[in-house]
XYZ file of C-alpha atoms in Angstrom:
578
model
C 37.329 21.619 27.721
C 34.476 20.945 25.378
C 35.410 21.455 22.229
C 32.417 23.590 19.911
C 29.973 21.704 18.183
C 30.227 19.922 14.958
C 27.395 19.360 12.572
C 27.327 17.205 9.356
C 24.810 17.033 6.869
C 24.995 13.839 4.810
C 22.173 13.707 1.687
C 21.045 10.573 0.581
C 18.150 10.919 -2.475
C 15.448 12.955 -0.515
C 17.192 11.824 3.131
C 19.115 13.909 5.128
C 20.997 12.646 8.245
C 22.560 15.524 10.798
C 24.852 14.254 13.189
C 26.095 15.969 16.553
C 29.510 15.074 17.168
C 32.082 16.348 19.603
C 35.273 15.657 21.038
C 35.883 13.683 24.472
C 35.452 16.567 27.198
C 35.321 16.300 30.883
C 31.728 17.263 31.487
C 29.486 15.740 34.070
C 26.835 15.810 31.862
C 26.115 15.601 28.176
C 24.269 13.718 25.359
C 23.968 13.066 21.739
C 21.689 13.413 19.308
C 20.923 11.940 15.701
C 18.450 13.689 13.526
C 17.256 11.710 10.454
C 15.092 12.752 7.717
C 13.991 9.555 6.470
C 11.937 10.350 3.830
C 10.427 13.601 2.195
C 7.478 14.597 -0.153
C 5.688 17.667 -1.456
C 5.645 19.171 1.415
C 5.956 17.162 4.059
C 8.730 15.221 5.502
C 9.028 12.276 8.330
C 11.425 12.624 10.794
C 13.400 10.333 13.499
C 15.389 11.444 16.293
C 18.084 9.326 18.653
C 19.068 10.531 21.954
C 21.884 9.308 23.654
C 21.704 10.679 27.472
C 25.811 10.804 28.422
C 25.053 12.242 31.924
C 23.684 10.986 34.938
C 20.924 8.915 34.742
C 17.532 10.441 33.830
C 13.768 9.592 35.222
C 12.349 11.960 32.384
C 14.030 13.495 29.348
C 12.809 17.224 27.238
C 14.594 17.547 24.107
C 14.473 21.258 22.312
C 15.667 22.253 19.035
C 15.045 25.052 17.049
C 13.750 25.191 12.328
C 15.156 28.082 10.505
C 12.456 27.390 7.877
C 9.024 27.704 9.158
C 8.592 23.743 9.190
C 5.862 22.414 12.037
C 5.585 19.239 13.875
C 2.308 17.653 12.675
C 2.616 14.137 14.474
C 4.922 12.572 16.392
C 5.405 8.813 18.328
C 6.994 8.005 21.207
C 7.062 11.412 22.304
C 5.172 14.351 22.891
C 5.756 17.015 20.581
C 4.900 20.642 20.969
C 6.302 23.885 19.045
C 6.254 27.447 19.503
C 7.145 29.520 16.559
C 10.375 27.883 15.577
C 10.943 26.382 18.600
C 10.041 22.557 19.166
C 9.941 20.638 22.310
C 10.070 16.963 23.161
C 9.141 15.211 25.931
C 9.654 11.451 26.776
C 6.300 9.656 27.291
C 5.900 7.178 30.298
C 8.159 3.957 28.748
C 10.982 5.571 27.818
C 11.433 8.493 30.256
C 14.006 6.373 31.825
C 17.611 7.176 30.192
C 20.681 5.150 31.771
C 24.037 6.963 31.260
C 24.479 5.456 28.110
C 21.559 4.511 26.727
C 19.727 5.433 23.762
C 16.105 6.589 22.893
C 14.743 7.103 19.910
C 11.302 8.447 19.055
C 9.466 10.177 15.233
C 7.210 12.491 13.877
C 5.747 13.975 10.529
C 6.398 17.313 9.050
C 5.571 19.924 7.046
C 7.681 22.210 5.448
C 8.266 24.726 2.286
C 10.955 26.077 0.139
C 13.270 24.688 2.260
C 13.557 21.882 4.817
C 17.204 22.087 6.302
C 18.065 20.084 9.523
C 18.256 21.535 13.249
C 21.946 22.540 14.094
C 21.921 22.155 18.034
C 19.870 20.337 20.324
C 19.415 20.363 24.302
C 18.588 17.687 26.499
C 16.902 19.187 29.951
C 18.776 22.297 29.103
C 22.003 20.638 28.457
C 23.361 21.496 24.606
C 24.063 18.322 23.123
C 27.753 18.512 22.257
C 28.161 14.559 22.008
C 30.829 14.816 24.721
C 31.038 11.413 26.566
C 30.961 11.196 30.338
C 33.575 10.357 33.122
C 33.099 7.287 35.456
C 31.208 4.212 34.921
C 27.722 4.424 33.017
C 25.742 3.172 34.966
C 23.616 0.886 32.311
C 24.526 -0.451 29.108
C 23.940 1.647 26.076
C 20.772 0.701 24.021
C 20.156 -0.104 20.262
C 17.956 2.849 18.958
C 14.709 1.498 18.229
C 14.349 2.020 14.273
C 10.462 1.036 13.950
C 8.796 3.091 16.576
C 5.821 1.971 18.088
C 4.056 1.455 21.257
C 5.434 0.674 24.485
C 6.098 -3.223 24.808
C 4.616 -3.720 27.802
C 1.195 -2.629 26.199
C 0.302 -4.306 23.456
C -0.674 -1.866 19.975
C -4.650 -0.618 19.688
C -6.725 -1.974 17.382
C -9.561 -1.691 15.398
C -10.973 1.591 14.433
C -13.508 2.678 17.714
C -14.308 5.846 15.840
C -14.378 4.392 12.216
C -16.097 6.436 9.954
C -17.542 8.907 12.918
C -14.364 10.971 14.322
C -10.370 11.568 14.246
C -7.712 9.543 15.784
C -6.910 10.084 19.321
C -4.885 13.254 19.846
C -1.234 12.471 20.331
C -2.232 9.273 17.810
C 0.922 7.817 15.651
C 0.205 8.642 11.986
C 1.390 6.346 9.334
C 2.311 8.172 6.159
C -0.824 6.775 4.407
C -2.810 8.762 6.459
C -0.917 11.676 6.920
C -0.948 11.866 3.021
C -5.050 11.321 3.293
C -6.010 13.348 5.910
C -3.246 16.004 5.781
C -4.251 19.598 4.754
C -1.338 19.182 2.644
C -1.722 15.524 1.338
C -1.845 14.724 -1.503
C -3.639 10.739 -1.188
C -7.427 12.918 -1.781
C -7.748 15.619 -3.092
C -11.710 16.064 -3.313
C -13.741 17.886 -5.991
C -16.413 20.369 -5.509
C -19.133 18.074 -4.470
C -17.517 15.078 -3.084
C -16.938 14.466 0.398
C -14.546 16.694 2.688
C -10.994 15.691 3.515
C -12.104 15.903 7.117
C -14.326 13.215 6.515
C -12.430 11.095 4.630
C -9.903 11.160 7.309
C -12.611 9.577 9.779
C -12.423 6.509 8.447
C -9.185 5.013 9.820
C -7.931 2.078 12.137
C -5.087 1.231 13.768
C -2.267 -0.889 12.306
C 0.099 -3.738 14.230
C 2.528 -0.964 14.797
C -0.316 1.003 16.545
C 0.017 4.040 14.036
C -3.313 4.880 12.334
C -4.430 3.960 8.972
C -6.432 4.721 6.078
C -8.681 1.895 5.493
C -11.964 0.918 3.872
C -14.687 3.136 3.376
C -17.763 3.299 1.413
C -18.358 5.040 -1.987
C -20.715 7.387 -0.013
C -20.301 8.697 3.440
C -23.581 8.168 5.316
C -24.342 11.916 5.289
C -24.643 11.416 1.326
C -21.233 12.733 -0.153
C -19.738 10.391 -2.606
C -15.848 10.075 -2.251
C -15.136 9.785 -5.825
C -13.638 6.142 -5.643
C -13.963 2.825 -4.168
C -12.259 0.157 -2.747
C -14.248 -2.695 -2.791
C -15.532 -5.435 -0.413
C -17.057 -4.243 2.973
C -14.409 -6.345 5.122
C -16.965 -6.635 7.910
C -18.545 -8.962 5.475
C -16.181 -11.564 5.966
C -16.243 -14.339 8.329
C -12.631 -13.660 8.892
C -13.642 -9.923 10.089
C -13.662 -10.647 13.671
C -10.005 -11.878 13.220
C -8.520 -9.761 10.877
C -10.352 -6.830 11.589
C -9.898 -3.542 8.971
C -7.243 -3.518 6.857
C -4.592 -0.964 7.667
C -3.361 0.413 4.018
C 0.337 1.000 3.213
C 1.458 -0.767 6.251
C 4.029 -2.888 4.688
C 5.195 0.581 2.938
C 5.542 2.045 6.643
C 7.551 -0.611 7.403
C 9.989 -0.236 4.766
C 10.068 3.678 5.672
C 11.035 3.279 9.062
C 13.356 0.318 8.535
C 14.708 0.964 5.140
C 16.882 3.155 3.249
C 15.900 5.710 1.233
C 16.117 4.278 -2.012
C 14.159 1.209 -0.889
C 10.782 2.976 0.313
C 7.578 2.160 -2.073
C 4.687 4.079 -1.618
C 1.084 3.457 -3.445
C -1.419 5.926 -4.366
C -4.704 5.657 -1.707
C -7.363 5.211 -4.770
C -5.432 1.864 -5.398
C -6.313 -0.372 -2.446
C -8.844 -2.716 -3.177
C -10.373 -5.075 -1.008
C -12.276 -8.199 -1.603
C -14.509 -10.540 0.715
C -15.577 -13.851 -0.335
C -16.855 -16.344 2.308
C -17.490 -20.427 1.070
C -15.625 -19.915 -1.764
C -15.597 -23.836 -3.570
C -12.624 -25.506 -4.347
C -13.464 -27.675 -7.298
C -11.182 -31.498 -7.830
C -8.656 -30.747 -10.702
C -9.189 -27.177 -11.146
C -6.162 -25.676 -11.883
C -7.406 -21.630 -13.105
C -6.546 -22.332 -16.958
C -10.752 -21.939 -17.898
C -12.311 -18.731 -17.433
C -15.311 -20.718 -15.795
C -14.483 -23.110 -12.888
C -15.062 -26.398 -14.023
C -18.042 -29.256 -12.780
C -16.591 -31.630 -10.102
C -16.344 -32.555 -6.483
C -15.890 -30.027 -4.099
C -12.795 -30.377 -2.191
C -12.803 -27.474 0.321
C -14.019 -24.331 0.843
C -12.557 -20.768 1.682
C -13.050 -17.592 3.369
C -11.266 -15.044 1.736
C -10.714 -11.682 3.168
C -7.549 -9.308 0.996
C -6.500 -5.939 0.493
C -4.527 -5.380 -3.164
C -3.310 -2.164 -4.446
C -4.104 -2.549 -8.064
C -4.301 1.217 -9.369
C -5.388 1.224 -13.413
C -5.170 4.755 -13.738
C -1.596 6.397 -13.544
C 1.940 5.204 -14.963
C 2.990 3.207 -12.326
C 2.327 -0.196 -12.934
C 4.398 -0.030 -15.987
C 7.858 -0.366 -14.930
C 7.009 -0.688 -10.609
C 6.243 -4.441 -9.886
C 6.188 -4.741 -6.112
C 2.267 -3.961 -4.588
C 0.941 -4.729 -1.226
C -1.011 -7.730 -0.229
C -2.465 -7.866 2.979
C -4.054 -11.620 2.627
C -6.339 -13.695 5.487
C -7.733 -16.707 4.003
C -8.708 -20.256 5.654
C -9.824 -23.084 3.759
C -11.214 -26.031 5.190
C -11.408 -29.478 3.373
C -14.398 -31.416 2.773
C -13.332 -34.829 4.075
C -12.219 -34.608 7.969
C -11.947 -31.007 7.935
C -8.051 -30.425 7.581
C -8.291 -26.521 7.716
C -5.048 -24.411 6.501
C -4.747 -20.982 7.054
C -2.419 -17.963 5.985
C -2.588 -14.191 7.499
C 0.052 -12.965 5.068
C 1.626 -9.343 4.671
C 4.215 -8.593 1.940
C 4.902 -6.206 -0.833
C 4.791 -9.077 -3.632
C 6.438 -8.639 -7.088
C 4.397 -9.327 -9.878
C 6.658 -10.209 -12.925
C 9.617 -8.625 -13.523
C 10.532 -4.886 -12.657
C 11.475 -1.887 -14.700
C 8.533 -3.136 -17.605
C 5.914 -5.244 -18.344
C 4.194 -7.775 -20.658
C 1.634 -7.178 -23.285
C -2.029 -7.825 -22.149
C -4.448 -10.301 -23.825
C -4.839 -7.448 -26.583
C -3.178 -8.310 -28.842
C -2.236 -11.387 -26.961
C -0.871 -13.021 -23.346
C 2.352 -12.087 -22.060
C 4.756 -11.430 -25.546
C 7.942 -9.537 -25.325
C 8.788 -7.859 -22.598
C 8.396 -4.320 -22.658
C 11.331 -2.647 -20.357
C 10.277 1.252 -19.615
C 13.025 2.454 -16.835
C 14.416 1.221 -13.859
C 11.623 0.881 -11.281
C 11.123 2.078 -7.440
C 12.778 0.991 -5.321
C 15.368 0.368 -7.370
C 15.962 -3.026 -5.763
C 12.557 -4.083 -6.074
C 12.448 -8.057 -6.342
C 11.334 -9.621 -9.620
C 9.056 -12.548 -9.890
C 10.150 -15.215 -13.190
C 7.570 -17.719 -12.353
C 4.054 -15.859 -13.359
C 3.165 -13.965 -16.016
C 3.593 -10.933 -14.305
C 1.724 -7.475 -15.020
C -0.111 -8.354 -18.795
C -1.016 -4.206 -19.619
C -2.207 -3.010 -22.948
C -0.092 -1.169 -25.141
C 0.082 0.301 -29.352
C 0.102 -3.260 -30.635
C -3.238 -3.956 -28.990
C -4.676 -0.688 -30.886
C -2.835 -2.281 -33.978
C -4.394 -5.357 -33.523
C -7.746 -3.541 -33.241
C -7.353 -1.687 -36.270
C -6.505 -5.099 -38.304
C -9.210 -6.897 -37.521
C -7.732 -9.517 -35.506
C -9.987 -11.600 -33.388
C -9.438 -13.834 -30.354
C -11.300 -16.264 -28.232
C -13.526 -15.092 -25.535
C -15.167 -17.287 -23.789
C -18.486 -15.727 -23.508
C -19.027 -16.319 -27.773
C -19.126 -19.882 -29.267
C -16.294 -18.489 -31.963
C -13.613 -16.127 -32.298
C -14.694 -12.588 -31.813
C -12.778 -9.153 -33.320
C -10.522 -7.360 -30.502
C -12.369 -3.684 -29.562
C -11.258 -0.733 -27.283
C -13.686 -2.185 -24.652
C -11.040 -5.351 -24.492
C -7.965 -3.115 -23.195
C -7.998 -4.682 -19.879
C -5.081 -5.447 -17.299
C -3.862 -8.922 -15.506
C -1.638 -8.967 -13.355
C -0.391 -12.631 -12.210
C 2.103 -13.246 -8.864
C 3.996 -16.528 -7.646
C 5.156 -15.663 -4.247
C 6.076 -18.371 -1.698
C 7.758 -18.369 2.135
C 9.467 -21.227 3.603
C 11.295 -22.500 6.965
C 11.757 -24.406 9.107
C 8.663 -27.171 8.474
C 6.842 -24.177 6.665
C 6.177 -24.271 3.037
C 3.326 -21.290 1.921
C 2.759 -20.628 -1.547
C -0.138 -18.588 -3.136
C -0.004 -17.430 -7.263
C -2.937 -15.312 -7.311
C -4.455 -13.025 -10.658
C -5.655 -9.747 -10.168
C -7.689 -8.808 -13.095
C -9.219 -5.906 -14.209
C -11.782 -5.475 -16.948
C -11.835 -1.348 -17.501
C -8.852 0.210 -16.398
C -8.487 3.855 -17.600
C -5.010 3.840 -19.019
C -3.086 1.863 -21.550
C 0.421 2.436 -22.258
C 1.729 4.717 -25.155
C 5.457 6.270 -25.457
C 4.547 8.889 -27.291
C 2.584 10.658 -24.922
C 3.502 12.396 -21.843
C 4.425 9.856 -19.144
C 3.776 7.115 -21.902
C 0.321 7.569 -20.380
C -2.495 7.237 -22.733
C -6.517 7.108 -21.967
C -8.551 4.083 -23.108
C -12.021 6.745 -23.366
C -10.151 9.056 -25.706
C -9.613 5.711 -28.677
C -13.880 6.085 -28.112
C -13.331 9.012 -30.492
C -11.216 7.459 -32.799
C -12.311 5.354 -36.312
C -11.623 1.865 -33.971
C -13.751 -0.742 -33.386
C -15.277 0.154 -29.912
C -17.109 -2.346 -27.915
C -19.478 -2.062 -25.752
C -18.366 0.819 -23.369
C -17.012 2.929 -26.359
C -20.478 2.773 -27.562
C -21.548 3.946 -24.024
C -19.246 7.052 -24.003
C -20.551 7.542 -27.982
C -23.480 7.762 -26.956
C -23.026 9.941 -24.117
C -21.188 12.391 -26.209
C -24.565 12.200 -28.958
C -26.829 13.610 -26.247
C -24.625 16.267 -24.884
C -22.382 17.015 -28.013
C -19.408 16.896 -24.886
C -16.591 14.419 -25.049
C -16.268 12.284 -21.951
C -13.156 13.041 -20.098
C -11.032 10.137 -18.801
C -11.754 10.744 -14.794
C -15.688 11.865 -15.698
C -17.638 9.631 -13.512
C -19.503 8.646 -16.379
C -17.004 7.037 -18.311
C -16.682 3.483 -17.851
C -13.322 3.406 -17.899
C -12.314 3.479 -14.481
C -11.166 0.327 -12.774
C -14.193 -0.938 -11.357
C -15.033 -4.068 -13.194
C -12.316 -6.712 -11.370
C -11.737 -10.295 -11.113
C -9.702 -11.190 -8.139
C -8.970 -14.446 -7.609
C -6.490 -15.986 -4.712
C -5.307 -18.852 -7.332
C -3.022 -21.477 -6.160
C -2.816 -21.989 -2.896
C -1.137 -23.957 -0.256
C 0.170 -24.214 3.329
C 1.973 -26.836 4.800
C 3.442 -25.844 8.350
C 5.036 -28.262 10.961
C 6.778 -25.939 12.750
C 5.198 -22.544 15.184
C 2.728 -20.961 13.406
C 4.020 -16.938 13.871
C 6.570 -16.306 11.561
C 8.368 -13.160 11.029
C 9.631 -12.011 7.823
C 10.923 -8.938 5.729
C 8.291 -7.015 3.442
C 8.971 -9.411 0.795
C 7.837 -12.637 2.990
C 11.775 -13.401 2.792
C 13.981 -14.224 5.518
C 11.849 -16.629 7.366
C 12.932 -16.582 10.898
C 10.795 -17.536 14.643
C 11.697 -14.271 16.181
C 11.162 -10.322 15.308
C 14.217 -8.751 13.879
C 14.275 -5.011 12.408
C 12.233 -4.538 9.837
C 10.388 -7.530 10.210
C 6.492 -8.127 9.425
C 4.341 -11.002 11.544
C 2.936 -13.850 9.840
C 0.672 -16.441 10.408
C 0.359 -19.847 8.660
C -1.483 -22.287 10.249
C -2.286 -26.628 8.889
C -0.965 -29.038 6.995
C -2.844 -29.273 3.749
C -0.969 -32.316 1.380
C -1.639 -30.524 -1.616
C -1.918 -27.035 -3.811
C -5.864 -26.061 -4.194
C -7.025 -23.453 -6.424
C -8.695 -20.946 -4.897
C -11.641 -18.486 -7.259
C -12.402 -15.529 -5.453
C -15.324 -13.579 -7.311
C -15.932 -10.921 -10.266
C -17.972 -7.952 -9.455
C -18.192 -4.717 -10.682
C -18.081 -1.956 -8.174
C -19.142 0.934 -9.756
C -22.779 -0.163 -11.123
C -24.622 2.792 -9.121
C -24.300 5.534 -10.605
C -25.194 7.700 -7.645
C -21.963 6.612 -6.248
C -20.473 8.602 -8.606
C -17.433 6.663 -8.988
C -14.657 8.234 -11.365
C -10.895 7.443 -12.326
C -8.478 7.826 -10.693
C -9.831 4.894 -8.724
């Protein structure tokens, strides 16, 4: 006799794990089921389901459930999900219809959901209520590992590119990532356009496919075509590159959807869109015996040259950076050298620490690095710390003390020491992040570098958030861009807020550069690691992220990428947050 059904609910931070458990019963047919909400926002919520057929075996599988709280399906993978009302319905797509007695399947989706988003209670699998009972005889195939990372079937490799980019949707029935269900969502929060910028609906056209085949948010242009401005940028055109035709557009926040689907809760890191910035530099010189210290590269031989193509998230606008250290990296770069043409090349994916977590370091206002500044614990809580840079270098109140005193420094664009000024708040961020195995050594330290970002820490205001334009109004030495917004504010008799698009506060003015750089690889050149480039190993495991490293270059090169600002057109009307 099957005994009733037993539901737990187990919460874990924002996930919530319902089980379907029952005790052993005779029954010729029966299954199991394992709903997981793995991670949950606002309002909207990603979901995974495992089903466990323990009846005969099955060609084709419909799973139905029933929400108590009004939450819809929005988009699902590996399986096709409809709903009716309340009522949801699964059905198995054409790799994993077949279900052994035994075996497991496992596919996800995205929600939305408000006021309250409590977990299904019973489930049926072709019209058999999932009581978990197991089944007499012999199964007649081995039970499965659920698949924790969905994605396409093997036996077809993932899509990619974008074939629509910047012109339509994805696909119907199209994988979302949660960076683009965030974007594109009618209840995302990743844009949120103003009055005269361009539609969510066509922001959300301009999307590719990642190497799970989900869909992306990727670049875009300031202005779309049709002559709305977005609000923000994100740099380099990627098909720019001469590394484009390998490395194609860059998916955002994949290494964060890897880390939701294979990660617990408290481990998930997820980066505001505005952030991702991308930067193309092809024939970049490597100079003999530079090693980054001078702010110009120095005269000498040239000892290689690199194509650069990388997407950072580097936002300069919102609280985060000062106590969360980890950002993403997406990084292609080949350099060839100039005698016999030894070429080494990395296509490297990782969320890479920068300095340690939970704070950061003053920035060269009111001078490099200093005492470390510890704000609260960071997210995820077990983010990595790197010791070996400088870390994240962020203004804070002794660079507005160090203003007010007078106190000068070197820059390098004045013969002798100049006074700091509001326009010298800026942000650099350094990383030292290597992978090694078996006959692989890769190392890169690169400097991200920002000349106007909008924010500067204070703890005394809310969210120890304070806003660089607002000192403009203050009896401080300004600079040059305070005497922009001064001037501004004499013509209109209006004070500049800190996301106006004509403030020039606003992240736009950045020095990226790639920095130290080397590969030395004897052994295969795909490498799989975790989302911290940790864990070398020569096959996939769960959770793991593809790499590519490719030479053997004898020693460390420093790499310059390029300065450029990328709000200088005003009609692009660029604005923080960006």
């Amino acid at each position: 006799m099957v005994t009733a059904l037993a539901a737990t609910t187990v919460a874990a931070g924002a996930g919530i794990v319902a089980a379907i458990t029952a005790q052993p019963a005779a029954a010729a047919a029966g299954c199991g089921v394992t709903y997981t909400v793995a991670s949950q926002w606002n309002n909207g919520f990603t979901a995974n389901v495992s089903v466990r057929n323990l009846g005969d075996p099955l060609t084709s599988w419909t799973l139905t459930w029933a929400y108590a709280n009004g939450q819809q399906v929005t988009q699902a993978w590996n399986a096709t999900v409809s709903q009716s009302g309340g009522q949801v319905t699964a059905r198995s797509v054409s790799y994993n219809g077949s279900l052994g007695t035994g075996a497991t399947t496992s596919f996800g989706f995205n929600g939305s959901w408000s006021g309250t988003n409590s977990s299904p209670t019973s489930f049926s699998l072709n019209g058999t209520t999932c009581t978990g009972a197991p089944v007499t005889g012999n199964p007649t195939s081995s039970p499965t590992t659920p698949n924790t990372s969905p994605s396409v079937p093997p036996s077809s490799p993932p899509p990619t590119g974008s074939p629509a980019w910047g012109r339509g949707l994805p696909p119907a029935g199209a994988a979302h990532s949660m960076a683009y269900h965030i974007v594109a969502a009618s209840d995302g929060t990743g844009y949120t356009p103003r009055a005269n910028e361009c539609s969510r609906e066509i922001h959300a056209r301009y999307w590719t496919y990642g190497p799970d085949g989900k869909v992306y948010p990727t670049w875009h242009p300031p202005r779309d075509p049709s002559g709305c401005s977005f609000g923000h940028e994100h740099g380099d055109d990627p098909r720019t590159s001469d590394l484009y035709s390998t490395a194609s557009w860059p998916p955002f926040g994949y290494t964060s959807e890897v880390m939701l689907d294979s990660m617990p809760q408290s481990s998930h890191r997820h980066e505001d869109h505005v952030g991702h910035k991308v930067l193309a530099v092809n024939n970049s010189n490597v100079i003999q015996g530079d090693n980054g210290t001078s702010f110009f590269p120095p005269q000498g031989t040239v000892i290689a040259t690199c194509d650069i193509l990388l997407k950072f998230h580097q936002g300069t606008h919102s609280p985060d950076a000062f106590s969360n250290n980890v950002h993403e990296l997406l990084l292609n770069q080949r350099c060839t050298a100039s005698n016999g043409g030894q070429v080494t090349e990395a296509r490297y994916n990782a969320m890479i620490p920068l300095g340690r977590a939970g704070g950061f370091s003053p920035s060269e206002c009111p001078g490099f690095g200093g005492q470390f500044i510890n704000v609260q614990s960071a997210v995820p809580a077990d983010s990595p710390s790197d010791t070996r840079s400088l870390g994240r270098l962020i203004t804070e109140p002794g660079c507005v003390q160090a203003i007010r005193e007078g106190r000068t420094h070197n820059d390098p664009l004045y013969p002798n020491p100049v006074p700091f000024t509001v326009s010298d708040m800026d942000d650099f961020w350094f990383s030292d992040v290597s992978v090694t195995g078996s006959g692989l050594n890769f190392r890169i330290a690169p400097l991200f570098y920002v000349v106007n970002p909008s924010r500067y820490y204070d703890p005394s205001k809310p969210n120890r958030l304070g806003r660089i334009v607002d000192l403009c109004y203050t009896d401080l030495a300004g600079g040059d861009y305070c005497n922009q917004v001064r001037q501004i504010t004499q013509q209109t008799g209006q004070q500049i807020a800190w996301d106006d698009p004509r403030s020039p506060f606003k992240g736009t003015l950045r020095e990226f550069r790639p920095g130290s750089f080397s590969v030395q690889n004897s052994g295969p050149t795909t490498v799989y690691t975790d989302v911290y480039g940790r864990n070398a190993s020569s096959t996939p495991f769960t959770g793991s992220i593809r790499q590519y490293f490719s030479g053997n270059g004898g020693t460390t090169m420093y790499v310059r990428g390029s300065t450029k600002d990328y709000g200088s057109n005003s009609a692009d009307g660029i604005r923080a947050p960006n």
